[in-house]
Short mmCIF file of C-alpha atoms in Angstrom, two decimals:
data_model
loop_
_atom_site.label_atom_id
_atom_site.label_comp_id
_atom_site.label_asym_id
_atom_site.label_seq_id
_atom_site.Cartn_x
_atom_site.Cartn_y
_atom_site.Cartn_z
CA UNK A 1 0.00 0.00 0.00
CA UNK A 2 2.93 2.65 0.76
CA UNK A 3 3.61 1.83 -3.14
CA UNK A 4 0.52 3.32 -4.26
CA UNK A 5 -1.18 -0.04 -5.17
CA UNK A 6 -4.05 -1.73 -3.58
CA UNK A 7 -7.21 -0.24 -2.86
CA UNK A 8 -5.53 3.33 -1.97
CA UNK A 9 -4.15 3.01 -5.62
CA UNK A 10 -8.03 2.78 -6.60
CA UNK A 11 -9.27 5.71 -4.66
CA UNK A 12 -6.67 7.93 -6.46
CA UNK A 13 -7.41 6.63 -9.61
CA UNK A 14 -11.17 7.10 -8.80
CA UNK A 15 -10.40 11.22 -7.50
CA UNK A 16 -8.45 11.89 -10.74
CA UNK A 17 -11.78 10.27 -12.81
CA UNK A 18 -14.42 12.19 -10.47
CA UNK A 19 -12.59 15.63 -9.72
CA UNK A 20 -10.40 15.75 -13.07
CA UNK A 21 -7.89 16.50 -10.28
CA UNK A 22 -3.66 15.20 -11.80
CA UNK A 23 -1.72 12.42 -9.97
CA UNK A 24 -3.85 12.76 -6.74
CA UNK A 25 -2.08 11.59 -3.66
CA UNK A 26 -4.22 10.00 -0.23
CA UNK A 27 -3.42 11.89 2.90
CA UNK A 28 -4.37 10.83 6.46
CA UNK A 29 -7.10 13.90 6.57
CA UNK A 30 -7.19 17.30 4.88
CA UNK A 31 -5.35 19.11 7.71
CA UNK A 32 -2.53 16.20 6.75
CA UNK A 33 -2.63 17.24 3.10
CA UNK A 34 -2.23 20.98 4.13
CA UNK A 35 0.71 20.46 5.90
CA UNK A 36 2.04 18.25 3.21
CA UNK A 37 1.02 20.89 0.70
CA UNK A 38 3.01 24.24 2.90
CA UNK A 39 5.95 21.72 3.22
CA UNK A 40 5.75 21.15 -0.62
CA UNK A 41 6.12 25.28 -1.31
CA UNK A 42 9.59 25.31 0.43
CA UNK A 43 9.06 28.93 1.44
CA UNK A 44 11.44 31.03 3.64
CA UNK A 45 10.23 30.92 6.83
CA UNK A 46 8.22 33.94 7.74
CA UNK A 47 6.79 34.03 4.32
CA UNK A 48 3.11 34.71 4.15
CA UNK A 49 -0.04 32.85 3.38
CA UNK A 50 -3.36 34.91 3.30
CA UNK A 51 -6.54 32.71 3.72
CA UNK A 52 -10.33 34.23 4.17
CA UNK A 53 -11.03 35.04 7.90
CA UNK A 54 -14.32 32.04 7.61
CA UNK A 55 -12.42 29.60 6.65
CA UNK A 56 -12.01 26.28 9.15
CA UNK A 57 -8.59 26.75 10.64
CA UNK A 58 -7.10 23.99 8.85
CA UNK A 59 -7.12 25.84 5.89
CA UNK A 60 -4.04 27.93 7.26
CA UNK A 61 -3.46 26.30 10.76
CA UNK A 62 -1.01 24.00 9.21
CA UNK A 63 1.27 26.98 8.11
CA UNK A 64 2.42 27.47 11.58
CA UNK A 65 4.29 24.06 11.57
CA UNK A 66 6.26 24.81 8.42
CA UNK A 67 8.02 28.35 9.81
CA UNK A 68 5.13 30.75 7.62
CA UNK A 69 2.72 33.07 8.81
CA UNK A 70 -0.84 33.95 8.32
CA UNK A 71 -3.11 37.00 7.21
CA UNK A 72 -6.86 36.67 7.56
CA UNK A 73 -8.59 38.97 5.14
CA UNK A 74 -11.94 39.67 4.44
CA UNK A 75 -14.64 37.81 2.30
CA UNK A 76 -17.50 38.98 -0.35
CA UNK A 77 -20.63 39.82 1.41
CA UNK A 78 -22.87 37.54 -0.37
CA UNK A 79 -20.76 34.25 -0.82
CA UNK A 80 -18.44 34.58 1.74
CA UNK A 81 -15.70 33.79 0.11
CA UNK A 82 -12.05 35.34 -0.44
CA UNK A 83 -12.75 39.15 -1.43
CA UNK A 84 -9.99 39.71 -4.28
CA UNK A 85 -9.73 43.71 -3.38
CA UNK A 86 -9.13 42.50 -0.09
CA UNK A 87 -6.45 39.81 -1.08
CA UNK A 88 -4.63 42.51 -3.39
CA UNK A 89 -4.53 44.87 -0.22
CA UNK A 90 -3.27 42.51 2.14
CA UNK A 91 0.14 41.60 -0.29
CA UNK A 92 3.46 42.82 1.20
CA UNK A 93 6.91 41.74 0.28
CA UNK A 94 7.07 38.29 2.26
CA UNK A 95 3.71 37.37 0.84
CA UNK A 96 4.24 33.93 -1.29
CA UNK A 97 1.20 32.27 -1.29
CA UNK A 98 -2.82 32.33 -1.17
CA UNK A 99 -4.94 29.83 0.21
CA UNK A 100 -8.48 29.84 -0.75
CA UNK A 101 -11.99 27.95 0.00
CA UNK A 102 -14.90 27.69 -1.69
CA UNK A 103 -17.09 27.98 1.10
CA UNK A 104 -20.11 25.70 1.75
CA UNK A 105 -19.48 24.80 -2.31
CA UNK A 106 -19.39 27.77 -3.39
CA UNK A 107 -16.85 28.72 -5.67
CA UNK A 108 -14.72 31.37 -4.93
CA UNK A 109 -13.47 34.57 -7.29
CA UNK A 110 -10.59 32.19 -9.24
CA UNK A 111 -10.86 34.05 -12.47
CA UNK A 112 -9.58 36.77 -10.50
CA UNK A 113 -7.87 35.79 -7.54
CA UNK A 114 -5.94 33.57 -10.32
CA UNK A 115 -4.73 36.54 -12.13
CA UNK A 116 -3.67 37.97 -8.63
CA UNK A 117 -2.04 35.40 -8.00
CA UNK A 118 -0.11 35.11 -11.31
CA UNK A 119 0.90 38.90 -11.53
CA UNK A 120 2.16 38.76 -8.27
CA UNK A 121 4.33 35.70 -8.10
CA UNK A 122 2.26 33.98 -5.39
CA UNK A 123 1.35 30.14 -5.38
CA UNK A 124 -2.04 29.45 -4.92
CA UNK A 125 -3.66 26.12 -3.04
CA UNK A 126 -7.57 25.67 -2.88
CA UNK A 127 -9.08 23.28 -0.36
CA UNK A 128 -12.05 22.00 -2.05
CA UNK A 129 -13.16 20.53 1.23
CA UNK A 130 -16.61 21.92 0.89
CA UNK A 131 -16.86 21.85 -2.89
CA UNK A 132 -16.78 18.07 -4.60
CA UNK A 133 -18.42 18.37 -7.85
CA UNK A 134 -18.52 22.54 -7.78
CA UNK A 135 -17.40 24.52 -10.95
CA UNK A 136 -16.98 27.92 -12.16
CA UNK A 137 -17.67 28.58 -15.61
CA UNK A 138 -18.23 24.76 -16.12
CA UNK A 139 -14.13 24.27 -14.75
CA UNK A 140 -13.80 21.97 -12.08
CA UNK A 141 -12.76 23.74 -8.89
CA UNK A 142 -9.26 22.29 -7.66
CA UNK A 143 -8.22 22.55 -11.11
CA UNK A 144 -7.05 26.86 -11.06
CA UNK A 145 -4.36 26.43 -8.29
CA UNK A 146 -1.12 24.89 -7.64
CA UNK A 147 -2.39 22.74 -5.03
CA UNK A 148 -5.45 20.75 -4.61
CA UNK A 149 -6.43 19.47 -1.19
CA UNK A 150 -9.33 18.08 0.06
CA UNK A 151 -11.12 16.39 3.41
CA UNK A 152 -12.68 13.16 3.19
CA UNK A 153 -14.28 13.39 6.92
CA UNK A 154 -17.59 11.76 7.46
CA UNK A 155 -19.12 15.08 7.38
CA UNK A 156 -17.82 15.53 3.74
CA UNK A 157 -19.88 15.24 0.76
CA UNK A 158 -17.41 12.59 -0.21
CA UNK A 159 -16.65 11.15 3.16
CA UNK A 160 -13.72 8.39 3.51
CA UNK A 161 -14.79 8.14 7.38
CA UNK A 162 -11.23 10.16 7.66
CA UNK A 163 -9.29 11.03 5.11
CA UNK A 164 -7.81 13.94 2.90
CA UNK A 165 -6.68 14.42 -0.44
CA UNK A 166 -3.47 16.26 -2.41
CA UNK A 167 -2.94 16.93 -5.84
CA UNK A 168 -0.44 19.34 -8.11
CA UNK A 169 0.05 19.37 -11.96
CA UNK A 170 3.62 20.82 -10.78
CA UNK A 171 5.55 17.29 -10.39
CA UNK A 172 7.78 19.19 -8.21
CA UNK A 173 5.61 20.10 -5.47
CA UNK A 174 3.92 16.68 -6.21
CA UNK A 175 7.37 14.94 -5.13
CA UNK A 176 7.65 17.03 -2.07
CA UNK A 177 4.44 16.42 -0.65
CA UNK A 178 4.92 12.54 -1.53
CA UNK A 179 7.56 13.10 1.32
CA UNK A 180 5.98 15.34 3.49
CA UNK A 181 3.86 11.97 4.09
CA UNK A 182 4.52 8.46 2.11
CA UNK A 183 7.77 7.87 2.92
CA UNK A 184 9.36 4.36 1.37
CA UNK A 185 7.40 2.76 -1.10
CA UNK A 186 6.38 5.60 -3.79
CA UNK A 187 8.75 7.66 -2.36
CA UNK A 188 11.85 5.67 -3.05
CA UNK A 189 10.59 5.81 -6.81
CA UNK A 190 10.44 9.70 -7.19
CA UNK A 191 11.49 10.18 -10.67
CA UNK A 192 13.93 13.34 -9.14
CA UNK A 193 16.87 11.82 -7.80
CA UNK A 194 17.73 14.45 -4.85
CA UNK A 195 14.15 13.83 -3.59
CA UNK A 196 14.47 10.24 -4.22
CA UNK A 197 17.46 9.72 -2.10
CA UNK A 198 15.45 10.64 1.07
CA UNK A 199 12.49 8.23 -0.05
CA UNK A 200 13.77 5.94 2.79
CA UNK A 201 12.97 8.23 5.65
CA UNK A 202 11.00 11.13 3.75
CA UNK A 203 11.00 14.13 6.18
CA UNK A 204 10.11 12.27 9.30
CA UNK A 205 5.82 12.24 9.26
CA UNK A 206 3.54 9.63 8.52
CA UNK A 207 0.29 10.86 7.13
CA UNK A 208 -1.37 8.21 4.61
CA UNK A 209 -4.58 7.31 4.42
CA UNK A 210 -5.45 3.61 6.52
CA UNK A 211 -6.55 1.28 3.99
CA UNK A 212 -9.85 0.76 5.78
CA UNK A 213 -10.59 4.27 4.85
CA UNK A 214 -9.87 3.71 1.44
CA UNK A 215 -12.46 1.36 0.91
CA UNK A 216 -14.67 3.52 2.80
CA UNK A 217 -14.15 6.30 0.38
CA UNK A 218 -14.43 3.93 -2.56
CA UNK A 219 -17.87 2.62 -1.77
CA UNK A 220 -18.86 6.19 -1.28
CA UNK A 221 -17.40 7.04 -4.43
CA UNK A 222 -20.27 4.86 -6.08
CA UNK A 223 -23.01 7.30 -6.91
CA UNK A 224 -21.36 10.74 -6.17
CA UNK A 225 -22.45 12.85 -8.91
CA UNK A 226 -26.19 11.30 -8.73
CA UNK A 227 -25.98 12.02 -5.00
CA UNK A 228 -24.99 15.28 -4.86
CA UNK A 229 -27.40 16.37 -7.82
CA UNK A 230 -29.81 14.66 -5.92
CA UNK A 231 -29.24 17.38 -2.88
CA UNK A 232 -28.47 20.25 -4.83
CA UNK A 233 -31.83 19.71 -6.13
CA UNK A 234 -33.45 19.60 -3.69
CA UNK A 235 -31.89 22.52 -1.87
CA UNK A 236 -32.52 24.90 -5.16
CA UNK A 237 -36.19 24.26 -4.83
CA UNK A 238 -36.08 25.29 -1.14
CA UNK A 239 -34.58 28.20 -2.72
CA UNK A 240 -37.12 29.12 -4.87
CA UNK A 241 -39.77 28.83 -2.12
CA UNK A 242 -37.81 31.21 0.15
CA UNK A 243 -37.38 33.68 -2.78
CA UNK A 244 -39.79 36.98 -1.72
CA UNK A 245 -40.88 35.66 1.92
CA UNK A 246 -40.11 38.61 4.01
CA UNK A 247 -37.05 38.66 6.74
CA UNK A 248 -35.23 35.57 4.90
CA UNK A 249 -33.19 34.93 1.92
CA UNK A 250 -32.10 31.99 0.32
CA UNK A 251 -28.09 31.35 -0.20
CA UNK A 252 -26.68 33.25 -3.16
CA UNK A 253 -25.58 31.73 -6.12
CA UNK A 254 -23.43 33.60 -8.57
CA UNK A 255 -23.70 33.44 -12.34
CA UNK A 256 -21.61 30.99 -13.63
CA UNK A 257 -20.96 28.65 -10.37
CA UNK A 258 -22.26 25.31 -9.77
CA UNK A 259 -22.59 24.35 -6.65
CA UNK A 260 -21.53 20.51 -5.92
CA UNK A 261 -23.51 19.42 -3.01
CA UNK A 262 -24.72 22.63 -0.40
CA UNK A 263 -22.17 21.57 2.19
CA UNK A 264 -24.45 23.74 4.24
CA UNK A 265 -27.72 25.24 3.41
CA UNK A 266 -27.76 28.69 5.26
CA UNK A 267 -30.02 31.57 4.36
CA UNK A 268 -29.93 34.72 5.96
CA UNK A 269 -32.56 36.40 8.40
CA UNK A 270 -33.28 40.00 7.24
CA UNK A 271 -34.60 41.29 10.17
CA UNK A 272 -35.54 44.78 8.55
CA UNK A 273 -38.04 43.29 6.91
CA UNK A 274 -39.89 41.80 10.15
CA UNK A 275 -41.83 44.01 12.31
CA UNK A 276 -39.92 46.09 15.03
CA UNK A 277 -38.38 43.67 18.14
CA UNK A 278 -37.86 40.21 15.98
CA UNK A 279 -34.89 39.22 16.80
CA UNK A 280 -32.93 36.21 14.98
CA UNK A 281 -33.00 33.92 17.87
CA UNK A 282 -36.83 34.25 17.66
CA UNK A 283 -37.18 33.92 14.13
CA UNK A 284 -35.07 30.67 14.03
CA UNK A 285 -37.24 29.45 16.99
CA UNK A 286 -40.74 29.51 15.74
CA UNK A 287 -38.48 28.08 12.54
CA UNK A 288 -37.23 25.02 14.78
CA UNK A 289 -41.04 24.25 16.70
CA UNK A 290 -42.49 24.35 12.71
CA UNK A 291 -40.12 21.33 12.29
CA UNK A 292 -37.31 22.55 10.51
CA UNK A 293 -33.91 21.39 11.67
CA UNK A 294 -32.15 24.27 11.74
CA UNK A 295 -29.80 25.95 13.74
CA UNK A 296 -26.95 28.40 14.00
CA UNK A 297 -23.54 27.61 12.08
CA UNK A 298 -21.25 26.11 14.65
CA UNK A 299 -17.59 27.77 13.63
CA UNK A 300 -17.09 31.54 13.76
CA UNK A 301 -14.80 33.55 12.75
CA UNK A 302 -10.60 32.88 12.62
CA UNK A 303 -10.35 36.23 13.94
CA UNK A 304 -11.68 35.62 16.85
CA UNK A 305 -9.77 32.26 17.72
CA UNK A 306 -6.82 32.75 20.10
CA UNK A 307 -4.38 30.81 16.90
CA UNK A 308 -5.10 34.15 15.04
CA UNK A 309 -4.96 36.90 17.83
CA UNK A 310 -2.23 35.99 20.37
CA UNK A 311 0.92 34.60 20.70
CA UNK A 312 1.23 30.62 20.68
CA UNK A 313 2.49 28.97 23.78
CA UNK A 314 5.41 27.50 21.31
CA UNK A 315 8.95 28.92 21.20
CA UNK A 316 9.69 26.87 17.90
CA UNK A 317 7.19 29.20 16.35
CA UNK A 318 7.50 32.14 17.86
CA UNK A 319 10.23 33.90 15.44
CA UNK A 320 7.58 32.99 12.56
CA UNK A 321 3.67 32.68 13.80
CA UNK A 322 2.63 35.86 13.95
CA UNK A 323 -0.73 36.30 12.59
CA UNK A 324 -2.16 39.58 11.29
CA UNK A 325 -5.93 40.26 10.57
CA UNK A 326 -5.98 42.64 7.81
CA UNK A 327 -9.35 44.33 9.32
CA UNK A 328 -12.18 45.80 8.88
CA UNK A 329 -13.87 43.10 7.93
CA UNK A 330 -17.06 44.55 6.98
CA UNK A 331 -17.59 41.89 3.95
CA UNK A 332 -17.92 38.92 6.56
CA UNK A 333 -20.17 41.00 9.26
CA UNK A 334 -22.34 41.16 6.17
CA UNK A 335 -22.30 37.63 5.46
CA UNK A 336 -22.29 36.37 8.72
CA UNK A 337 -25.15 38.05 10.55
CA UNK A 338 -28.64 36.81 10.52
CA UNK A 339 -27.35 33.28 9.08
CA UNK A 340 -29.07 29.87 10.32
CA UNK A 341 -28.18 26.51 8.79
CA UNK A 342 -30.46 24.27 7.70
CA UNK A 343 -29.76 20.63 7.58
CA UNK A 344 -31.23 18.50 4.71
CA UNK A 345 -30.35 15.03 5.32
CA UNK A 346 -29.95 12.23 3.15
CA UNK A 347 -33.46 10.50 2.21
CA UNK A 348 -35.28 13.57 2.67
CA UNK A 349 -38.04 14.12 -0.56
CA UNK A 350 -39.34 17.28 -2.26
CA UNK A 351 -42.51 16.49 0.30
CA UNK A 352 -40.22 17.40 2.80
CA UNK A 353 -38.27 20.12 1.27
CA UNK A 354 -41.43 21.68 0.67
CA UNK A 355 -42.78 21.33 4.39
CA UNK A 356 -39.57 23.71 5.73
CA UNK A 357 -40.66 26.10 2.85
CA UNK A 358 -44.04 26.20 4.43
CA UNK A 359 -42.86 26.41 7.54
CA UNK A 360 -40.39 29.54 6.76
CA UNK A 361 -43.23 30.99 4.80
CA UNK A 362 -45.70 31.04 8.07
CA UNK A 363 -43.19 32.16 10.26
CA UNK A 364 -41.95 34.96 7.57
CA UNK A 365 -45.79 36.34 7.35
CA UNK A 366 -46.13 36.27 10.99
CA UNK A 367 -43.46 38.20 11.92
CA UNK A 368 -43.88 40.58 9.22
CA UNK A 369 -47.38 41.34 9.92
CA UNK A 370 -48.68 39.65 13.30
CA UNK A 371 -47.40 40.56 16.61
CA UNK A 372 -44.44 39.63 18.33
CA UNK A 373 -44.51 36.80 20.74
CA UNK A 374 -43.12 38.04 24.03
#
C-alpha cells in the first residue's frame, strides 16, 4: 500500500476520474494534506499565506508548523468567500502564497484571484473541502491552483470516514508532498533523484490514508455525482420557495458557479423586513417548533480564535507565527449576521423540502405582519 497499489491506488485513480484533479495523492485527513502541501512550497520561513477570515482553521493552521505566517482577510458579502480587493490589499513583500476555500461549495473569485495570484508571483492552493463536484464557468474547482487538497471526513460530501486528499500538476511540489507523508514505497521511486534519495525516511511524518478508509471512500465514491445532484436539487427548490418571503433569503448563487452538493444550506434572516423587536434567535425558533432542523452555524470567525490573535504557547514558532488580521472586515459581518443553517439530510423528498418552505413561509408572514410573541 505505501507503493501506491491496492485499494488506496483505486481511490486515487477514482479522484483523478471524479474531480479531473492530476496524480492525486491520499493523505491521512485534509489538515494532513495541508501540511504536506506548505511543506511542498519550500518557502522562507516567515513568508506569508493569506486565507479568508471564515475559513475552518485547517485551511491555514497548518502553516504554523512549516516556519510561515498567516493574514486573515476579508470575504464577499454575499458568498463569503475570499474578497480579491481584499487579497490585493493585504500583499506585502514576504507574501508567497494564497490559500483559498470555496465555502459551503461555493466557488470562490478564481478568475480573479488567479490573475492575482499570477501577476504577483504567489502560489495558490484551494481546499475543495466543501466543494466536490462545484465549478466555475463549467471548470472543475481544484483545477485553477497549484495545489489541490481536500477532506474526506464523514461530514464531507465525499466522506472516507477520515481522510484527505493532495494533488499538483507541478511534479515538483507533487514529489515534495509525496515526502511530506509516504515515505518508502512511492517515495523511493520519485522520478527526481535528490528527492528520491530521502524516499527511505522522507522528512520524518507519517500521514497516509489507513486502507480501511480507502475502501470507505471507494464505496462512497459509487453514486457521487447522482448524489450530490440529488441534494443540490433539492436545496434549489427550497430556494425558490424562500425567494420573496419577508425577513429571509435563500443562499446566493453567482452566475456561472455550480454548486456541488450545499455543504451547508444557510439563508440569511433579514430582520428589517420583520416588524420592530424580531430578533434572529426568535425567528429561528418559531423556525425550529415548525419542524425545521435548523440551527446556528457552529464555527465563527478565525479572527476571533486565540491561533489568530495571540501569541502561541510555542517557542519553535514564535520567530515565525505571527498572525495579522488585515481588518475591517465589513464583507464577513455582512455575510455572517442573521445566518441559520439548515440541515437537509440524506433521504429527505421534495414532500419534505417543501414542508420547511411552508414552515419559513408562516413564520416569515407572521413576523412581518402579526405581533411579536413576548
Amino acid at each position: 500500500m505505501a507503493n501506491g497499489s491496492g485499494v488506496i491506488g483505486e481511490l486515487e485513480r477514482r479522484i483523478e476520474h471524479l474531480l479531473g484533479l492530476p496524480n492525486p495523492l491520499s493523505f491521512s485527513s485534509g489538515t494532513a494534506g495541508l501540511h504536506a502541501a506548505y511543506l511542498a512550497l519550500d518557502l522562507p520561513p516567515g513568508s506569508e499565506v493569506i486565507g479568508p477570515v471564515n475559513t475552518f482553521h485547517a485551511s491555514v493552521s497548518p502553516a504554523l508548523h512549516c516556519g510561515l505566517n498567516v493574514l486573515l482577510v476579508d470575504v464577499q458579502p454575499d458568498t463569503g468567500n475570499l474578497c480579491p480587493a481584499a487579497l490585493e490589499a493585504a500583499i506585502t513583500p514576504l507574501t508567497r502564497c494564497v490559500t483559498v476555500t470555496h465555502h459551503l461549495g461555493h466557488p470562490a473569485a478564481m478568475e480573479e484571484i488567479t490573475r492575482i495570484c499570477r501577476r504577483r508571483g504567489l502560489y495558490l492552493i484551494e481546499d475543495i473541502s466543501h466543494a466536490y463536484l462545484s465549478t466555475l464557468n463549467g471548470q472543475p474547482v481544484g483545477t485553477f491552483g497549484d495545489i489541490c487538497v481536500g477532506s474526506m471526513q464523514d461530514r464531507k460530501s465525499w466522506s472516507a470516514g477520515e481522510g484527505g486528499l493532495f494533488s499538483s500538476p507541478h511534479p515538483q511540489l507533487r514529489d515534495r508532498a509525496v515526502l511530506a507523508g509516504h515515505y518508502r514505497g512511492r517515495a523511493l521511486a520519485l522520478d527526481n533523484p535528490e528527492l528520491a534519495a530521502y524516499g527511505e525516511t522522507g522528512l520524518g511524518l507519517k500521514m497516509r490514508m489507513h486502507p480501511l478508509a480507502a475502501v470507505v471512500g471507494l464505496a462512497n465514491a459509487e453514486g457521487l455525482p447522482e448524489r450530490l445532484a440529488s441534494r443540490r436539487a433539492l436545496l434549489e427548490r427550497l430556494g425558490r420557495r424562500l425567494v420573496g418571503l419577508p425577513g429571509v433569503r435563500p443562499p446566493v448563487v453567482r452566475p456561472g458557479a455550480s454548486m456541488g452538493g450545499w455543504f451547508s444550506y444557510r439563508p440569511q434572516i433579514q430582520l428589517d423586513e420583520l416588524r420592530p423587536g424580531v430578533t434572529v434567535d426568535a425567528y429561528l425558533a418559531r423556525v425550529q417548533d415548525a419542524g425545521v432542523p435548523a440551527h446556528y452555524p457552529s464555527i465563527g470567525s478565525l479572527a476571533q480564535m486565540p491561533l489568530f490573535s495571540e501569541a502561541v504557547p510555542l517557542r519553535a514558532a514564535a520567530r515565525t507565527w505571527r498572525p495579522r488580521r488585515c481588518g475591517p472586515f465589513h464583507g464577513e459581518t455582512s455575510y455572517s449576521t442573521g445566518r441559520i443553517s439548515v440541515s437537509v439530510a440524506e433521504g429527505d423528498t421534495e414532500e419534505t423540502i417543501d414542508a420547511y418552505g411552508d414552515a419559513f413561509a408562516d413564520v416569515s408572514r407572521a413576523l412581518a405582519d402579526g405581533p411579536v410573541a413576548a
